[in-house]
Short mmCIF file of C-alpha atoms and ligand atoms in Angstrom, two decimals:
data_model
loop_
_atom_site.label_atom_id
_atom_site.label_comp_id
_atom_site.label_asym_id
_atom_site.label_seq_id
_atom_site.Cartn_x
_atom_site.Cartn_y
_atom_site.Cartn_z
CA MET A 1 -10.45 60.80 46.90
CA SER A 2 -7.26 58.75 47.17
CA LEU A 3 -6.23 56.29 49.90
CA GLU A 4 -4.12 59.04 51.45
CA ASN A 5 -7.05 61.46 51.42
CA VAL A 6 -9.40 58.91 52.97
CA THR A 7 -7.08 57.99 55.82
CA HIS A 8 -6.36 61.65 56.53
CA ILE A 9 -9.89 62.95 56.12
CA ASP A 10 -10.65 66.15 58.00
CA ASN A 11 -13.89 64.89 59.56
CA VAL A 12 -13.73 66.85 62.84
CA ARG A 13 -11.49 69.77 63.86
CA LEU A 14 -11.43 72.90 65.97
CA SER A 15 -11.58 76.06 63.84
CA ASP A 16 -8.36 78.08 63.48
CA GLY A 17 -9.70 80.68 65.90
CA GLY A 18 -10.84 77.99 68.34
CA ASP A 19 -14.34 79.46 68.36
CA ALA A 20 -16.14 76.76 66.33
CA VAL A 21 -16.05 73.07 65.47
CA VAL A 22 -15.69 72.24 61.77
CA ILE A 23 -17.11 68.93 60.52
CA ILE A 24 -17.99 67.12 57.35
CA ASP A 25 -21.77 66.70 57.45
CA GLN A 26 -21.90 62.90 57.26
CA SER A 27 -25.69 62.93 56.86
CA LEU A 28 -25.22 64.30 53.32
CA LEU A 29 -22.54 61.83 52.14
CA PRO A 30 -21.90 60.39 49.65
CA ASN A 31 -23.94 62.74 47.47
CA GLU A 32 -22.62 66.00 48.90
CA THR A 33 -19.42 66.90 50.73
CA LYS A 34 -20.37 69.87 52.89
CA TYR A 35 -18.32 71.34 55.73
CA LEU A 36 -20.19 72.88 58.65
CA THR A 37 -18.72 75.45 61.04
CA LEU A 38 -20.68 75.12 64.27
CA SER A 39 -20.57 77.29 67.38
CA GLY A 40 -24.15 77.55 68.62
CA ARG A 41 -25.21 75.44 71.61
CA GLU A 42 -28.24 73.95 69.83
CA GLU A 43 -26.49 73.32 66.52
CA LEU A 44 -23.64 71.52 68.28
CA PHE A 45 -26.18 69.29 70.06
CA GLU A 46 -28.15 68.76 66.84
CA ALA A 47 -25.03 67.75 64.91
CA ILE A 48 -24.53 64.79 67.25
CA HIS A 49 -28.21 63.92 67.59
CA THR A 50 -28.89 63.87 63.83
CA LEU A 51 -25.60 62.11 62.99
CA ARG A 52 -24.04 64.97 61.04
CA VAL A 53 -21.07 63.87 63.14
CA ARG A 54 -21.25 60.20 64.10
CA GLY A 55 -19.15 57.26 65.14
CA ALA A 56 -18.16 56.79 68.78
CA PRO A 57 -14.61 58.22 68.61
CA ALA A 58 -15.61 61.12 66.34
CA ILE A 59 -18.53 62.00 68.64
CA GLY A 60 -16.17 62.06 71.64
CA VAL A 61 -13.62 64.41 70.07
CA PHE A 62 -16.42 66.59 68.66
CA ALA A 63 -17.94 66.90 72.15
CA ALA A 64 -14.59 67.89 73.66
CA TYR A 65 -14.18 70.63 71.05
CA ALA A 66 -17.81 71.69 71.49
CA ALA A 67 -17.25 72.06 75.24
CA CYS A 68 -14.24 74.29 74.51
CA VAL A 69 -16.21 76.42 72.06
CA LEU A 70 -19.12 76.93 74.44
CA ALA A 71 -16.80 77.65 77.40
CA GLY A 72 -15.04 80.24 75.27
CA GLN A 73 -18.33 82.11 74.87
CA THR A 74 -18.77 82.65 78.58
CA ARG A 75 -18.54 86.13 80.08
CA GLU A 76 -18.17 84.70 83.55
CA THR A 77 -15.06 85.79 85.40
CA SER A 78 -15.52 83.86 88.63
CA TYR A 79 -14.57 80.16 88.65
CA GLU A 80 -17.85 79.19 90.34
CA ALA A 81 -19.95 80.87 87.64
CA PHE A 82 -17.70 79.49 84.89
CA TYR A 83 -18.03 75.95 86.25
CA ARG A 84 -21.81 76.26 86.57
CA ARG A 85 -22.04 77.30 82.92
CA PHE A 86 -19.62 74.52 81.85
CA SER A 87 -21.59 71.90 83.80
CA ALA A 88 -24.85 72.93 82.15
CA ASP A 89 -23.28 72.76 78.67
CA LYS A 90 -21.72 69.39 79.49
CA ALA A 91 -25.06 67.91 80.60
CA TYR A 92 -26.77 69.28 77.48
CA LEU A 93 -24.21 67.85 75.06
CA ASP A 94 -24.16 64.54 76.94
CA SER A 95 -27.93 64.19 76.44
CA SER A 96 -27.58 64.21 72.64
CA ARG A 97 -26.99 60.41 72.34
CA PRO A 98 -26.79 57.75 75.11
CA THR A 99 -24.99 54.68 73.77
CA ALA A 100 -21.48 55.60 72.61
CA VAL A 101 -19.49 55.93 75.84
CA ASN A 102 -16.91 58.15 74.14
CA LEU A 103 -19.31 61.10 74.39
CA ARG A 104 -19.57 60.92 78.18
CA LYS A 105 -15.88 60.07 78.63
CA ALA A 106 -14.75 63.04 76.55
CA LEU A 107 -16.99 65.41 78.51
CA ASP A 108 -15.83 63.93 81.82
CA TYR A 109 -12.24 64.46 80.67
CA MET A 110 -12.96 68.13 79.98
CA ASP A 111 -14.61 68.34 83.42
CA ASP A 112 -11.45 66.89 85.01
CA ILE A 113 -9.40 69.59 83.27
CA VAL A 114 -11.67 72.42 84.39
CA ARG A 115 -11.66 71.25 88.00
CA ALA A 116 -7.91 70.66 87.95
CA ASN A 117 -7.53 74.33 86.98
CA ALA A 118 -10.03 75.60 89.57
CA GLY A 119 -9.33 79.15 90.66
CA ARG A 120 -7.04 79.99 87.74
CA PRO A 121 -8.04 82.90 85.46
CA VAL A 122 -10.70 81.83 82.94
CA PRO A 123 -8.36 82.35 79.93
CA LYS A 124 -5.94 79.85 81.48
CA ILE A 125 -8.75 77.34 82.00
CA LEU A 126 -9.79 77.77 78.38
CA GLU A 127 -6.21 77.17 77.24
CA ALA A 128 -6.04 73.95 79.28
CA MET A 129 -9.36 72.75 77.85
CA LYS A 130 -8.26 73.37 74.27
CA SER A 131 -4.94 71.63 74.88
CA GLY A 132 -6.76 68.65 76.37
CA ALA A 133 -9.21 68.37 73.48
CA LEU A 134 -6.39 68.52 70.91
CA LYS A 135 -4.56 65.81 72.89
CA LEU A 136 -7.68 63.63 72.87
CA HIS A 137 -7.91 64.03 69.09
CA GLN A 138 -4.27 63.05 68.64
CA GLU A 139 -4.67 60.05 70.95
CA ASN A 140 -7.62 58.81 68.89
CA MET A 141 -5.57 59.07 65.72
CA GLU A 142 -2.73 57.11 67.31
CA MET A 143 -5.11 54.47 68.72
CA SER A 144 -6.66 54.01 65.28
CA GLN A 145 -3.23 53.37 63.75
CA ALA A 146 -2.27 50.90 66.50
CA ILE A 147 -5.59 49.03 66.26
CA SER A 148 -5.20 48.76 62.48
CA GLU A 149 -1.66 47.42 62.87
CA ASN A 150 -2.84 44.83 65.41
CA GLY A 151 -5.59 43.72 63.02
CA MET A 152 -3.04 42.82 60.33
CA GLU A 153 -2.38 39.41 61.88
CA LEU A 154 -6.03 38.47 61.37
CA ILE A 155 -6.01 38.71 57.55
CA LYS A 156 -4.27 37.13 54.58
CA ASP A 157 -4.12 38.27 50.96
CA GLY A 158 -7.41 37.70 49.11
CA ASP A 159 -9.62 37.48 52.22
CA GLY A 160 -13.29 38.46 52.10
CA ILE A 161 -14.30 40.68 55.02
CA LEU A 162 -17.91 41.43 56.00
CA THR A 163 -18.48 44.87 57.49
CA HIS A 164 -21.51 46.32 59.29
CA CYS A 165 -22.26 50.06 59.64
CA ASN A 166 -19.25 52.36 59.41
CA ALA A 167 -16.14 52.27 61.54
CA GLY A 168 -13.83 53.96 59.04
CA PRO A 169 -12.05 57.31 59.10
CA LEU A 170 -15.31 59.28 58.95
CA GLY A 171 -16.63 57.83 62.21
CA THR A 172 -13.25 57.71 63.89
CA PHE A 173 -9.89 59.16 62.85
CA HIS A 174 -6.95 58.34 60.53
CA TYR A 175 -7.30 54.69 59.37
CA GLY A 176 -10.49 54.08 61.35
CA THR A 177 -11.09 51.18 63.73
CA GLY A 178 -13.30 48.44 62.24
CA LEU A 179 -12.10 49.33 58.73
CA GLY A 180 -8.57 50.45 59.64
CA THR A 181 -6.87 47.16 58.87
CA LEU A 182 -8.42 47.16 55.39
CA PHE A 183 -6.88 50.56 54.62
CA LEU A 184 -3.52 49.58 56.09
CA ALA A 185 -3.52 46.30 54.13
CA ARG A 186 -4.28 48.26 50.92
CA GLU A 187 -1.43 50.64 51.70
CA ARG A 188 0.88 47.61 52.00
CA GLY A 189 -0.22 46.14 48.67
CA MET A 190 -2.59 43.44 49.94
CA THR A 191 -5.84 42.62 48.13
CA LEU A 192 -8.97 42.22 50.25
CA HIS A 193 -12.64 42.07 49.29
CA ALA A 194 -15.12 43.84 51.54
CA TYR A 195 -18.80 42.90 51.61
CA CYS A 196 -20.55 45.88 53.17
CA ASP A 197 -23.92 45.61 54.88
CA GLU A 198 -25.96 48.66 53.85
CA THR A 199 -26.99 48.95 57.54
CA ARG A 200 -30.56 50.13 57.67
CA PRO A 201 -32.18 52.38 58.64
CA LEU A 202 -29.54 55.14 58.27
CA LEU A 203 -27.43 53.26 55.72
CA GLN A 204 -23.99 54.06 57.14
CA GLY A 205 -22.62 51.03 55.29
CA ALA A 206 -24.02 52.01 51.91
CA ARG A 207 -23.43 55.75 52.27
CA LEU A 208 -20.15 55.87 54.18
CA THR A 209 -18.26 52.55 54.22
CA THR A 210 -18.46 51.90 50.48
CA TYR A 211 -17.65 55.60 49.90
CA GLU A 212 -14.45 55.29 51.96
CA LEU A 213 -13.40 51.89 50.56
CA GLN A 214 -14.21 52.70 46.93
CA SER A 215 -12.35 56.02 47.21
CA ALA A 216 -9.33 54.17 48.59
CA GLY A 217 -9.36 51.65 45.74
CA ILE A 218 -10.42 48.74 47.96
CA ASP A 219 -12.68 46.17 46.29
CA CYS A 220 -16.08 46.38 47.97
CA THR A 221 -19.52 44.94 47.32
CA LEU A 222 -22.62 46.52 48.82
CA ILE A 223 -25.21 44.06 50.13
CA CYS A 224 -28.54 44.40 51.89
CA ASP A 225 -28.43 43.48 55.57
CA ASN A 226 -30.53 40.36 54.88
CA MET A 227 -27.83 39.03 52.52
CA ALA A 228 -25.17 38.51 55.20
CA SER A 229 -26.12 34.83 55.56
CA ILE A 230 -25.86 33.92 51.88
CA VAL A 231 -22.42 35.52 51.38
CA MET A 232 -21.19 33.61 54.43
CA LYS A 233 -22.77 30.36 53.22
CA GLU A 234 -21.23 30.83 49.75
CA GLY A 235 -17.77 31.01 51.33
CA LYS A 236 -17.18 34.65 50.38
CA ILE A 237 -16.43 35.73 53.93
CA ASN A 238 -13.28 34.86 55.88
CA ALA A 239 -13.95 37.21 58.80
CA VAL A 240 -16.33 39.85 60.10
CA PHE A 241 -14.88 43.22 61.16
CA VAL A 242 -17.03 45.70 63.16
CA GLY A 243 -16.48 48.79 65.32
CA CYS A 244 -18.17 49.41 68.65
CA ASP A 245 -19.89 52.05 70.73
CA ARG A 246 -19.54 50.66 74.22
CA VAL A 247 -17.84 47.50 75.48
CA ALA A 248 -18.83 46.18 78.91
CA ALA A 249 -16.28 44.77 81.35
CA ASN A 250 -17.15 41.20 80.34
CA GLY A 251 -16.72 41.92 76.61
CA ASP A 252 -20.42 42.26 75.70
CA THR A 253 -20.38 44.88 72.95
CA ALA A 254 -22.90 47.49 71.83
CA ASN A 255 -22.65 48.32 68.18
CA LYS A 256 -24.98 49.36 65.37
CA ILE A 257 -28.30 47.55 65.25
CA GLY A 258 -27.95 44.27 63.40
CA THR A 259 -24.43 43.53 64.65
CA SER A 260 -25.56 40.81 67.07
CA GLY A 261 -27.43 39.07 64.24
CA VAL A 262 -24.29 39.10 62.11
CA ALA A 263 -22.34 37.61 65.04
CA ILE A 264 -24.87 34.79 65.40
CA LEU A 265 -24.64 34.05 61.66
CA ALA A 266 -20.84 34.11 61.80
CA ARG A 267 -20.87 31.59 64.67
CA HIS A 268 -23.25 29.36 62.68
CA TYR A 269 -20.93 29.37 59.65
CA GLY A 270 -17.72 29.07 61.71
CA ILE A 271 -16.46 32.51 60.65
CA PRO A 272 -14.38 34.61 63.10
CA PHE A 273 -16.12 37.76 64.36
CA TYR A 274 -13.81 40.62 65.42
CA VAL A 275 -14.64 43.81 67.27
CA PHE A 276 -12.19 46.69 66.81
CA CYS A 277 -12.18 48.75 69.96
CA PRO A 278 -10.18 51.76 71.10
CA SER A 279 -9.80 51.59 74.88
CA SER A 280 -11.81 54.84 75.03
CA THR A 281 -14.87 52.73 74.14
CA ILE A 282 -14.55 50.31 77.06
CA ASP A 283 -16.86 51.13 79.98
CA PHE A 284 -15.95 49.25 83.17
CA SER A 285 -18.98 50.75 84.91
CA CYS A 286 -21.03 48.37 82.75
CA GLU A 287 -20.48 44.89 84.13
CA THR A 288 -22.36 43.30 81.24
CA GLY A 289 -24.17 44.38 78.08
CA ASP A 290 -27.40 44.53 80.10
CA ASP A 291 -26.05 47.74 81.66
CA ILE A 292 -25.68 49.52 78.30
CA LYS A 293 -28.43 51.98 77.39
CA ILE A 294 -29.66 51.46 73.84
CA GLU A 295 -30.71 54.59 71.98
CA LEU A 296 -34.23 54.51 70.50
CA ARG A 297 -34.61 56.76 67.50
CA ASP A 298 -37.45 58.33 65.56
CA PRO A 299 -39.70 55.96 63.54
CA SER A 300 -39.45 58.28 60.53
CA GLU A 301 -35.95 56.91 59.94
CA ILE A 302 -37.56 53.55 59.16
CA LYS A 303 -40.66 54.66 57.29
CA GLU A 304 -39.65 57.79 55.40
CA LYS A 305 -36.06 58.97 55.60
CA PHE A 306 -34.63 57.47 52.44
CA PHE A 307 -37.80 57.01 50.41
CA ILE A 308 -39.44 59.31 47.88
CA LYS A 309 -42.74 58.50 49.55
CA PRO A 310 -43.37 56.90 52.97
CA MET A 311 -43.05 53.13 52.62
CA ALA A 312 -45.56 52.35 55.39
CA LEU A 313 -48.84 53.82 56.58
CA PRO A 314 -48.29 56.77 58.92
CA GLU A 315 -50.16 55.03 61.70
CA VAL A 316 -47.93 51.95 61.57
CA LYS A 317 -45.99 51.59 64.81
CA CYS A 318 -42.20 51.26 64.51
CA TYR A 319 -39.43 50.12 66.84
CA ASN A 320 -36.11 51.76 66.03
CA PRO A 321 -33.29 50.72 68.40
CA ALA A 322 -30.09 52.22 66.98
CA PHE A 323 -27.81 49.60 68.57
CA ASP A 324 -27.81 46.08 69.90
CA VAL A 325 -25.48 44.15 72.17
CA THR A 326 -23.43 41.20 70.96
CA ASP A 327 -22.83 38.62 73.66
CA HIS A 328 -19.14 38.28 74.46
CA ALA A 329 -19.36 34.53 73.77
CA LEU A 330 -19.96 35.32 70.08
CA ILE A 331 -16.90 37.56 69.77
CA THR A 332 -13.74 35.79 68.56
CA ALA A 333 -11.47 38.63 69.68
CA ILE A 334 -11.50 42.32 70.52
CA VAL A 335 -8.74 44.19 68.69
CA THR A 336 -7.45 47.11 70.75
CA GLU A 337 -4.55 49.55 70.44
CA LYS A 338 -2.63 47.47 72.99
CA GLY A 339 -3.16 44.14 71.29
CA ILE A 340 -5.75 41.45 70.59
CA CYS A 341 -7.90 40.50 73.59
CA ARG A 342 -9.59 37.12 73.81
CA GLU A 343 -11.82 35.38 76.33
CA SER A 344 -11.97 35.74 79.21
CA TYR A 345 -12.57 39.41 78.36
CA THR A 346 -13.11 40.25 82.03
CA GLU A 347 -9.43 39.42 82.45
CA SER A 348 -8.00 40.43 79.08
CA LEU A 349 -9.67 43.89 79.06
CA ALA A 350 -8.65 44.62 82.67
CA MET A 351 -5.36 46.13 81.47
CA PHE A 352 -7.37 49.20 80.46
CA LYS A 353 -8.90 49.72 83.91
CA GLN A 354 -6.65 52.55 85.08
CA PRO A 355 -8.16 56.00 84.27
CA ALA A 356 -6.99 57.15 80.82
CA HIS A 357 -6.66 60.77 81.98
CA PRO A 358 -5.84 61.24 85.66
CA PRO A 359 -6.89 64.79 86.62
CA ARG A 360 -3.97 67.22 86.10
C1 LIG B 401 -16.07 53.18 65.29
S1 LIG B 401 -17.49 54.04 64.97
C2 LIG B 401 -18.45 53.20 66.13
C3 LIG B 401 -19.84 52.92 65.76
O1 LIG B 401 -20.62 54.10 65.50
C4 LIG B 401 -21.67 53.76 64.63
O2 LIG B 401 -22.90 54.21 65.14
P1 LIG B 401 -23.52 55.62 64.60
O3 LIG B 401 -23.32 55.65 63.12
O4 LIG B 401 -24.97 55.56 65.04
O5 LIG B 401 -22.74 56.70 65.33
C5 LIG B 401 -21.62 52.26 64.53
O6 LIG B 401 -22.25 51.61 65.61
C6 LIG B 401 -20.11 52.08 64.57
O7 LIG B 401 -19.71 50.77 64.66
#
């Protein structure tokens, strides 16, 4: 792949007929690039739950398209029956993963559209839903570009950037969020060096981030998660760039498990720690990070998933939180599509408080 291909990757889209969602199966990358065309209720749920589609923004747009696809399968003609069926599908899709707020926000947005078109013929409601989902996709692409542009003031030629998990085009859209500035800098002829945490247990850093960066011709070095301290201590890192899954009103940020540890290390070594956040990932209903639900995943991801043989006895207990919360005090700045927000985040994030999509 080239830089252009990476930043325009077709990771999530509605099928030409509008009756399925087409994704790259991220669970198979980097060894296999396989496109899936999904239209079944259970397979759409499973794609989110098993991270075939992953990354907060990508999950949100996928869910909006999935809601359109399932609504298009209804045979209901009355609005009441249509809305009952939509509501059941919405609740089902929403239950696939709890932490990334983009999932719930995208489904709520589709709900707003359906209710704003109450009483219209079902085909007209379906048209409005599809138009809304396409608009959400476009907005995410535009936010990614703006975030990446805003991140440019945080880097200089030759910088070393530590990344954790994957917040590139695969998990978002266009340039990406946490990685977007790296792609934009490359496009503008700058040289940066990325040190990529592998990000156990599902290895999004090893499998996806290095795949994207390497394909785009960006110098990257894969490290184990327990090597973050030594590369900081050796002066290889000028900044840490991460994405996010849910940002509370005070700036506490949920991101992939291990992020808070990286933030603590960065503070110890005096290295700036930046969260790249589309406004769609801010949740003002969470006053602090304590209000963010952390997804607990299956122990097999720790003991077996990427090993030829299990690497622990089957009876060994495991604890597999998929995210953790970084205290706002450890975050140097939150880079959004509207600019760079700094403490106090309660005040600086407040500009995003108005509803992104007032009902039509
Ligand atoms: C900008 S992508 C956001 C976020 O999603 C990843 O989680 P997952 O791979 O489980 O979907 C990771 O936390 C990224 O930072």
